[in-house]
Structures are given as structure tokens and as C-alpha cells.
């Protein structure tokens, strides 16, 4: 059994849905379970419709037109789609009367995207001779808490999924399940969404709970790459990474599975494969608990731009206990997350997201330390075997010296799979290319 997840761009229109169906059919002998996102920009269009409804007007013509056209091209019955669109119209009418959108109502609203896409895809598979059945995720056992917009799966989901889909796994039912990603229900029956990486989490939860051979997430690149191909055109596919390495890549900007979505598969050791829907012959990249083959010291290089570097110094705190506690309490107070950090006896250098308002934090810090705020910085991260940091840094800095590039800060230690360095935003691409040439010579 394999679980196959396709994102919104993979089902953006009728032709893409046909292509996804052809991929699913090619895996028919491996008992696929399909997880789908909403078509293209449908989620954004639903939220736009909500904004319009809050102002007193109901408008679903764009959403209706896309799905009607898709159903016509696919040659499938529009009735199940029309039924959902009527439900959506009723919901938006309610929003227009109340003129407010709560988190609970928002989750109900955005659920229509996934619910529409699975009905279209399952209908097309059936039309072309491949038995399939659509499921809203709650119908296969997805139960969450009531933290709307960022719900967490409850433990009982692990046992409910095999109860519903066990017949398909055993061969008693041959209809391929086509399941909505991203959505679930709480114990009161209200629709919830799973937050960042939600569709991937749906797929990995299904794979882990059912003991699948692997979970596949289909994208538009040949797996996980050694760098962003827009920055490094000759970036290569990384055949294998660990869950820890993949989590660090995702955190530092690479388009890999969100770390929380990998939790179920990490728990069971189920491999996750990243595949290219435009190049189905490519093996892609596989994410595993531990490396199964020999690998080089560096796996990939990634970058996050538009961050702020804070240099915090307090000579009054030399030898005093609690210096860091005093500092970090201010970040907690202002709900500001720290990305990368380096420390000494009397100073701390750290990075935060550039988009947040730091004025309150900086004002409170005046009584504790001198703080220099440097904006327009970037974090360049080398995902690697940090036990070989000496040779990795030697090769990297030798290459940077030749380009006359000075990085402002280095962080290595807490993670055994990454080394991060800070540079100016406008140097980030050059730093990535320079390090890539050093670590992955042509």
C-alpha cells in the first residue's frame, strides 16, 4: 500500500486531474490511497468570498465556474458538486447576515475546496474504469481538538483509520480511497483544519496508521534538491535524507514537508518519498529515520531572507546568573520567535522574523542590555553531518574568501545536522551558489 498526496497545483484544472489519475492508475497494483488539496487557488478564492460576504454580498461565481468547467471537461456528473456549492452559498449567506467570520466558520468555509476536488477526481477515476470512492477526512477517522485553524489530531485517529480503511487494505474493497487533505472534525462534529502542512499531515497519518509501504508527496521538482534551482540551476536531487534533516530543511526555507507533518511517520518509521508529478520516472527523494546508504558530508543548502539580526550586549551581567533568562523573558512577553542564536558570557546574537514589530521588545531591552538591530539579513543553512563541521567549514569559508564575502554570525551545536550563517540579504544568493560549488563541484 502507498499513500499518494497531490497538492493544489497538481489538481489545478481538468488536464492536471487527468494527469493525476494516470499516475494513480500506474500504481493500482500497490493499493494506492490518494490525498488531494483544493484545486489551484480555490482556498484563496473561498477566503476572498468570505471577505465579500462580511461586507454583505454573496459571490461564488468564480469558484462555481472553475468546478463546472472542470466537471464538463472531465465528463463527470456535476450534481454532487452542485450540492456542495449550494451548501457553500448558504454558509456565505449566513456570514453576510452576521457580517463576521469566526475561526470555526472559517474552517468550515475553506473545507469546501478539498471536498470539491476529491469528488471530481473520484468521479473521473470511476468514469475511466478505475473504481474509486471519495471520503471527507472525518469519514475515515480524522478527529481533532477544537483549536480551529491549527487543530491537532487526537490519539483515537490512530485506531479509527484502520477500522474504516482496513477492508481496502485487506482486499475486501477494491475502490481506491480519495481523501480530503487538510481538514477534519472535532469531537463535537465541527469542521477543523490542520494548519501548516495539513494536507501532508493527512497523508502521513494515513500511511502511518495503515502501515503503508511508503507515503508519497508529489510536487513539481525531482524530489528534494541540493539548493533552490532558481538560485542554483545545476542543483541536484538528494536521493535520501533523514527526518531530522528534512525538518531542518523545511524550517530554513526549503519546500519540503512541514516538520509537524512528519511526526506520524517518524513514530512508525514509515518512509516518505518526494516525487515529481511532471517526471514520474524519477525516483525522487526518500525521507527515512536513518541513512541506509553512504552519503557525503553535505546534503543541501538553503536560505531564508528578510530576517533581523539582534546583537545584545550587557557588560553589567558579567558572571551574573540569569542573564539569558532575563533576555528570553522579554521575547516570551512579546511573543517573538527566535530562529538562530549564538552566545558568549555577556552577549547574545540572534535572528528573528523581519515582519514582526520589535519596538516594544527593544524598549524593554533598554534596561537590560545594549541592543543593535540589523535588518535585511539572511540565514544560509548547510544541512550536513555537523560532526564533520571542521572540514565542512574549512571548504566553505575557503570558497567564500575567494568571493570576498564575510558572514556576520555562525551557529552550530544544538542540531547535529545543520550549520547556519548570517549574511546580508543581497549576498544570500551568491553565498548559496558559492557554497554549492564548493560542496557539490561539477
Coordinates of C-alpha atoms in Angstrom, one line a residue:
X1 CA 0.0 0.0 0.0
X2 CA 1.2 3.5 -0.8
X3 CA -0.4 6.9 0.1
X4 CA -0.1 9.5 -2.6
X5 CA -0.6 13.1 -1.8
X6 CA -1.1 15.7 -4.6
X7 CA -1.1 19.5 -3.9
X8 CA -3.3 22.2 -5.3
X9 CA -1.1 22.8 -8.4
X10 CA -1.3 19.1 -9.3
X11 CA -5.1 19.3 -9.5
X12 CA -5.4 22.9 -10.7
X13 CA -7.6 22.1 -13.7
X14 CA -9.1 19.3 -15.6
X15 CA -5.9 18.4 -17.5
X16 CA -3.9 18.2 -14.3
X17 CA -6.6 16.0 -12.7
X18 CA -6.4 13.7 -15.7
X19 CA -2.7 13.5 -15.3
X20 CA -3.0 12.7 -11.6
X21 CA -5.5 10.0 -12.5
X22 CA -3.0 8.5 -14.9
X23 CA -0.3 8.4 -12.1
X24 CA -2.7 6.8 -9.7
X25 CA -3.7 4.1 -12.2
X26 CA 0.0 3.3 -12.7
X27 CA 0.2 2.4 -9.0
X28 CA -3.0 0.4 -9.0
X29 CA -1.2 -2.8 -8.1
X30 CA 0.3 -1.2 -5.0
X31 CA -3.1 -0.3 -3.5
X32 CA -2.9 3.5 -3.5
X33 CA -4.7 5.8 -1.2
X34 CA -5.0 9.3 -2.7
X35 CA -4.9 12.6 -0.7
X36 CA -5.9 15.8 -2.5
X37 CA -5.7 19.5 -1.8
X38 CA -8.1 22.1 -3.2
X39 CA -7.9 22.9 -6.9
X40 CA -5.3 25.6 -7.6
X41 CA -6.2 28.9 -5.9
X42 CA -9.6 27.7 -4.7
X43 CA -8.8 28.2 -1.0
X44 CA -7.8 31.8 -1.7
X45 CA -10.9 32.4 -3.6
X46 CA -13.0 31.0 -0.8
X47 CA -11.4 33.4 1.7
X48 CA -12.0 36.3 -0.8
X49 CA -15.7 35.2 -1.0
X50 CA -15.8 35.4 2.8
X51 CA -14.3 38.9 2.8
X52 CA -17.0 39.9 0.4
X53 CA -19.7 38.2 2.4
X54 CA -18.7 40.1 5.6
X55 CA -19.5 43.3 3.6
X56 CA -22.9 41.9 2.8
X57 CA -22.6 40.3 -0.6
X58 CA -22.5 36.6 -1.6
X59 CA -20.4 35.8 -4.7
X60 CA -19.3 32.3 -5.6
X61 CA -19.3 32.6 -9.4
X62 CA -15.6 32.2 -9.8
X63 CA -15.5 29.0 -7.7
X64 CA -18.6 27.7 -9.4
X65 CA -17.2 28.4 -12.9
X66 CA -13.9 26.6 -12.3
X67 CA -15.5 23.4 -10.9
X68 CA -18.3 23.4 -13.5
X69 CA -15.8 23.8 -16.4
X70 CA -13.7 21.0 -14.8
X71 CA -16.6 18.7 -14.5
X72 CA -17.7 19.3 -18.1
X73 CA -14.2 18.6 -19.4
X74 CA -13.8 15.5 -17.3
X75 CA -17.3 14.4 -18.4
X76 CA -18.5 13.7 -14.9
X77 CA -21.8 14.3 -13.1
X78 CA -22.0 17.8 -11.7
X79 CA -24.8 17.1 -9.2
X80 CA -22.5 16.2 -6.2
X81 CA -20.5 19.4 -6.9
X82 CA -23.7 21.5 -7.2
X83 CA -24.9 20.1 -3.9
X84 CA -21.7 21.4 -2.2
X85 CA -21.9 24.7 -3.9
X86 CA -25.4 25.2 -2.7
X87 CA -24.2 24.5 0.9
X88 CA -21.4 27.0 0.4
X89 CA -23.9 29.6 -0.8
X90 CA -25.9 29.0 2.3
X91 CA -22.9 29.4 4.5
X92 CA -21.8 32.7 2.8
X93 CA -25.4 34.0 3.1
X94 CA -25.2 33.4 6.9
X95 CA -21.8 35.2 7.0
X96 CA -23.3 38.1 5.0
X97 CA -26.1 38.5 7.5
X98 CA -23.9 38.3 10.6
X99 CA -21.2 40.3 9.0
X100 CA -18.5 38.4 10.9
X101 CA -16.2 35.4 10.2
X102 CA -15.2 33.3 13.3
X103 CA -12.3 30.8 13.2
X104 CA -14.8 28.0 13.4
X105 CA -16.8 29.3 10.4
X106 CA -13.5 30.0 8.5
X107 CA -12.5 26.3 8.8
X108 CA -16.0 25.2 7.6
X109 CA -15.6 27.6 4.7
X110 CA -12.2 26.6 3.4
X111 CA -13.1 22.9 3.7
X112 CA -15.2 23.2 0.5
X113 CA -12.0 23.3 -1.6
X114 CA -10.8 19.9 -0.7
X115 CA -14.3 18.4 -0.6
X116 CA -14.9 19.6 -4.2
X117 CA -11.6 18.3 -5.5
X118 CA -12.0 14.7 -4.2
X119 CA -15.4 14.4 -5.7
X120 CA -14.2 15.5 -9.1
X121 CA -11.2 13.2 -9.0
X122 CA -13.0 10.1 -7.7
X123 CA -15.7 10.6 -10.3
X124 CA -13.2 10.8 -13.1
X125 CA -11.3 7.7 -11.9
X126 CA -14.6 5.8 -11.9
X127 CA -15.6 7.1 -15.4
X128 CA -12.3 5.8 -16.8
X129 CA -12.7 2.4 -15.4
X130 CA -10.8 2.6 -12.1
X131 CA -13.0 2.0 -9.1
X132 CA -12.7 4.9 -6.6
X133 CA -14.6 6.4 -3.7
X134 CA -14.2 9.9 -2.2
X135 CA -14.0 10.4 1.5
X136 CA -14.1 13.6 3.6
X137 CA -11.3 13.0 6.1
X138 CA -13.6 12.8 9.1
X139 CA -15.3 9.8 7.4
X140 CA -12.1 7.8 7.6
X141 CA -11.4 8.6 11.3
X142 CA -9.7 12.0 11.5
X143 CA -10.6 13.6 14.8
X144 CA -9.0 16.7 16.3
X145 CA -9.2 19.1 19.2
X146 CA -11.2 22.3 18.8
X147 CA -8.2 24.6 18.1
X148 CA -9.7 26.0 14.8
X149 CA -7.3 26.9 12.0
X150 CA -4.5 24.9 13.7
X151 CA -6.1 21.7 15.1
X152 CA -4.2 18.8 16.4
X153 CA -5.1 15.2 15.7
X154 CA -6.4 13.2 18.7
X155 CA -4.9 9.8 19.6
X156 CA -8.0 7.9 18.7
X157 CA -7.4 8.8 15.0
X158 CA -4.7 6.0 15.0
X159 CA -7.3 3.3 15.7
X160 CA -10.2 4.8 13.7
X161 CA -8.4 4.9 10.4
X162 CA -7.7 1.1 10.2
X163 CA -11.3 0.4 11.2
X164 CA -12.6 2.3 8.2
X165 CA -10.0 1.5 5.6
X166 CA -9.0 -1.9 6.8
X167 CA -11.3 -3.6 4.2
X168 CA -9.5 -1.8 1.4
X169 CA -6.1 -2.8 2.8
X170 CA -7.1 -6.4 3.1
X171 CA -8.6 -6.6 -0.4
X172 CA -12.3 -6.9 0.5
X173 CA -12.9 -3.4 -1.1
X174 CA -11.2 -2.5 -4.3
X175 CA -12.4 1.1 -4.6
X176 CA -9.4 3.5 -4.3
X177 CA -10.0 5.9 -1.4
X178 CA -9.7 9.6 -2.5
X179 CA -9.4 11.6 0.7
X180 CA -9.6 15.3 1.5
X181 CA -6.3 16.7 2.9
X182 CA -6.0 19.4 5.5
X183 CA -9.5 19.0 7.1
X184 CA -11.0 17.0 9.9
X185 CA -13.7 17.3 12.6
X186 CA -13.6 17.8 16.4
X187 CA -15.5 15.6 18.8
X188 CA -18.5 17.9 18.6
X189 CA -18.7 17.5 14.9
X190 CA -17.4 20.9 13.9
X191 CA -15.1 21.0 10.8
X192 CA -11.5 21.9 11.7
X193 CA -8.3 22.5 9.6
X194 CA -4.9 21.1 10.4
X195 CA -2.9 24.3 9.9
X196 CA 0.6 24.4 8.2
X197 CA 1.4 21.2 6.3
X198 CA -2.1 20.0 6.9
X199 CA -2.5 18.0 3.7
X200 CA 0.9 16.4 4.1
X201 CA -0.1 15.5 7.7
X202 CA -3.3 13.8 6.4
X203 CA -1.2 11.7 4.1
X204 CA 1.5 10.7 6.7
X205 CA -1.2 10.0 9.3
X206 CA -3.0 7.6 6.8
X207 CA 0.3 6.0 5.9
X208 CA 1.5 5.5 9.5
X209 CA -1.9 4.3 10.8
X210 CA -2.3 1.7 8.0
X211 CA 1.3 0.5 7.9
X212 CA 1.8 1.7 4.3
X213 CA 4.9 0.8 2.3
X214 CA 5.6 4.5 1.9
X215 CA 3.9 7.9 1.7
X216 CA 4.5 9.8 -1.5
X217 CA 4.1 13.6 -1.8
X218 CA 4.0 14.7 -5.4
X219 CA 5.5 18.1 -6.4
X220 CA 6.8 19.8 -9.5
X221 CA 10.6 19.1 -8.9
X222 CA 12.6 15.9 -8.8
X223 CA 12.4 15.4 -5.1
X224 CA 14.5 17.3 -2.5
X225 CA 17.3 19.3 -4.2
X226 CA 20.7 20.4 -3.0
X227 CA 19.6 24.0 -3.4
X228 CA 16.8 26.1 -4.7
X229 CA 17.0 25.6 -8.5
X230 CA 16.0 29.3 -9.1
X231 CA 19.3 30.2 -7.4
X232 CA 21.4 27.2 -8.4
X233 CA 20.3 26.0 -11.8
X234 CA 22.5 22.9 -11.6
X235 CA 21.1 21.8 -8.2
X236 CA 20.9 18.0 -7.8
X237 CA 18.4 15.7 -6.4
X238 CA 19.3 14.4 -2.9
X239 CA 18.4 10.7 -3.0
X240 CA 18.0 10.2 0.7
X241 CA 17.6 12.4 3.8
X242 CA 16.6 11.7 7.4
X243 CA 13.5 13.0 9.0
X244 CA 15.7 15.3 11.1
X245 CA 17.5 16.7 8.1
X246 CA 14.2 17.2 6.2
X247 CA 12.8 19.0 9.2
X248 CA 15.7 21.4 9.3
X249 CA 15.4 22.0 5.5
X250 CA 11.8 22.8 5.9
X251 CA 12.4 25.1 8.8
X252 CA 15.1 27.0 6.9
X253 CA 13.1 27.7 3.8
X254 CA 13.2 24.6 1.5
X255 CA 9.9 23.4 0.0
X256 CA 9.9 20.1 1.9
X257 CA 7.3 18.6 4.2
X258 CA 6.5 20.7 7.3
X259 CA 8.1 19.2 10.4
X260 CA 4.8 18.5 12.1
X261 CA 3.5 16.6 9.1
X262 CA 6.4 14.1 9.5
X263 CA 5.6 13.2 13.1
X264 CA 3.3 10.2 12.4
X265 CA 5.8 8.6 10.0
X266 CA 8.7 9.3 12.4
X267 CA 6.7 7.4 15.0
X268 CA 6.3 4.3 12.9
X269 CA 9.4 4.5 10.7
X270 CA 7.3 4.8 7.5
X271 CA 9.3 6.3 4.6
X272 CA 8.2 9.4 2.9
X273 CA 9.1 9.9 -0.8
X274 CA 9.1 13.2 -2.6
X275 CA 8.2 12.7 -6.3
X276 CA 7.8 14.8 -9.4
X277 CA 4.4 14.7 -11.0
X278 CA 5.9 16.0 -14.2
X279 CA 8.6 13.3 -14.3
X280 CA 7.1 10.2 -12.8
X281 CA 10.1 8.0 -13.8
X282 CA 12.3 9.9 -11.4
X283 CA 12.9 8.0 -8.1
X284 CA 12.7 11.4 -6.3
X285 CA 14.0 11.6 -2.7
X286 CA 13.2 9.4 0.2
X287 CA 13.0 10.5 3.9
X288 CA 13.9 7.8 6.4
X289 CA 14.8 7.5 10.1
X290 CA 18.4 6.7 9.4
X291 CA 20.6 6.7 6.3
X292 CA 20.6 3.4 4.6
X293 CA 23.4 4.2 2.1
X294 CA 26.7 6.1 2.2
X295 CA 26.2 9.9 1.9
X296 CA 28.5 12.8 1.6
X297 CA 29.1 15.2 4.5
X298 CA 26.7 17.9 3.0
X299 CA 23.1 17.2 1.9
X300 CA 21.8 20.6 0.8
X301 CA 22.0 24.3 1.2
X302 CA 19.0 26.6 1.8
X303 CA 18.4 30.2 2.7
X304 CA 15.8 32.4 4.5
X305 CA 15.8 36.0 3.6
X306 CA 14.3 39.1 5.2
X307 CA 15.3 38.4 8.8
X308 CA 16.6 40.7 11.5
X309 CA 19.9 40.2 13.5
X310 CA 19.9 41.4 17.1
X311 CA 23.2 41.9 18.9
X312 CA 22.5 42.1 22.6
X313 CA 25.4 43.1 24.9
X314 CA 25.5 43.8 28.7
X315 CA 28.8 44.1 30.5
X316 CA 26.9 44.6 33.7
X317 CA 25.9 41.0 33.6
X318 CA 29.4 39.5 33.6
X319 CA 29.4 36.4 35.8
X320 CA 25.8 37.0 36.8
X321 CA 23.3 34.2 36.8
X322 CA 20.1 34.6 34.9
X323 CA 21.3 36.9 32.1
X324 CA 19.8 34.8 29.4
X325 CA 16.6 34.2 31.4
X326 CA 16.1 38.0 31.7
X327 CA 16.6 38.4 27.9
X328 CA 14.5 35.5 26.8
X329 CA 11.6 36.5 29.1
X330 CA 11.3 39.7 27.0
X331 CA 10.9 37.6 23.8
X332 CA 8.3 35.5 25.6
X333 CA 6.4 38.6 26.7
X334 CA 6.3 40.0 23.2
X335 CA 5.6 36.5 21.6
X336 CA 8.7 36.8 19.3
X337 CA 10.2 33.6 18.0
X338 CA 14.0 33.2 17.7
X339 CA 15.5 31.3 14.7
X340 CA 19.3 31.2 15.1
X341 CA 21.3 32.1 18.2
X342 CA 25.0 32.4 19.3
X343 CA 26.1 33.3 22.8
X344 CA 29.1 34.4 24.9
X345 CA 29.4 35.4 28.6
X346 CA 28.0 38.9 28.1
X347 CA 26.4 38.9 24.6
X348 CA 23.8 37.2 22.5
X349 CA 23.4 37.4 18.8
X350 CA 20.1 36.0 17.4
X351 CA 17.8 36.3 14.4
X352 CA 14.1 37.0 14.3
X353 CA 11.5 37.3 11.6
X354 CA 11.7 40.7 9.9
X355 CA 7.9 41.1 9.6
X356 CA 7.2 41.5 13.3
X357 CA 7.1 44.8 15.3
X358 CA 10.1 44.9 17.5
X359 CA 9.5 48.3 19.0
X360 CA 8.1 47.0 22.3
X361 CA 10.8 44.4 22.7
X362 CA 13.6 46.9 22.0
X363 CA 12.1 49.4 24.5
X364 CA 12.0 46.8 27.3
X365 CA 15.6 45.7 26.5
X366 CA 17.0 49.1 27.2
X367 CA 17.1 48.4 30.9
X368 CA 18.8 45.1 30.4
X369 CA 21.4 45.5 27.6
X370 CA 22.6 47.4 24.6
X371 CA 20.8 46.1 21.6
X372 CA 21.8 46.7 18.0
X373 CA 19.1 45.9 15.4
X374 CA 20.4 44.9 11.9
X375 CA 17.6 44.4 9.3
X376 CA 17.7 42.9 5.8
X377 CA 19.8 39.9 6.8
X378 CA 19.5 36.3 5.6
X379 CA 20.1 32.9 7.2
X380 CA 22.1 30.5 4.9
X381 CA 21.9 26.9 6.3
X382 CA 24.1 24.0 5.4
X383 CA 22.3 20.7 6.1
X384 CA 25.1 18.3 6.8
X385 CA 26.8 15.9 9.2
X386 CA 27.8 18.5 11.8
X387 CA 30.2 16.1 13.3
X388 CA 32.4 16.9 10.3
X389 CA 31.9 20.7 10.9
X390 CA 35.7 21.5 10.8
X391 CA 36.2 20.2 7.3
X392 CA 32.8 21.5 6.1
X393 CA 33.5 25.0 7.4
X394 CA 37.1 24.9 6.0
X395 CA 35.9 24.2 2.5
X396 CA 33.0 26.6 2.7
X397 CA 35.0 29.5 4.1
X398 CA 37.8 29.0 1.6
X399 CA 35.3 29.4 -1.2
X400 CA 33.7 32.5 0.5
X401 CA 37.1 34.2 1.0
X402 CA 37.7 33.9 -2.8
X403 CA 34.5 35.8 -3.4
X404 CA 35.4 38.4 -0.7
X405 CA 32.3 37.5 1.4
X406 CA 32.3 37.9 5.2
X407 CA 29.5 36.3 7.2
X408 CA 28.4 38.0 10.4
X409 CA 27.5 35.1 12.6
X410 CA 27.7 31.3 12.7
X411 CA 25.5 28.9 14.7
X412 CA 26.3 25.3 15.2
X413 CA 25.8 22.9 18.1
X414 CA 22.2 22.3 19.1
X415 CA 21.4 20.4 15.9
X416 CA 23.7 17.7 14.6
X417 CA 22.5 18.2 11.1
X418 CA 23.0 21.9 10.3
X419 CA 25.4 24.9 10.4
X420 CA 23.8 28.3 9.9
X421 CA 25.5 31.6 9.0
X422 CA 24.1 35.1 8.7
X423 CA 24.8 37.4 5.8
X424 CA 23.3 40.4 4.1
X425 CA 20.1 39.8 2.1
X426 CA 21.6 40.9 -1.1
X427 CA 24.5 38.5 -0.7
X428 CA 22.4 35.4 0.1
X429 CA 22.1 34.0 -3.4
X430 CA 25.8 34.4 -4.0
X431 CA 26.6 32.7 -0.7
X432 CA 24.4 29.8 -1.6
X433 CA 25.9 29.4 -5.1
X434 CA 29.4 29.7 -3.7
X435 CA 28.9 27.1 -1.1
X436 CA 27.1 24.8 -3.5
X437 CA 30.0 25.0 -5.9
X438 CA 32.4 24.1 -3.0
X439 CA 30.3 21.2 -1.7
X440 CA 29.0 19.9 -5.0
X441 CA 31.6 20.5 -7.6
X442 CA 30.6 19.9 -11.2

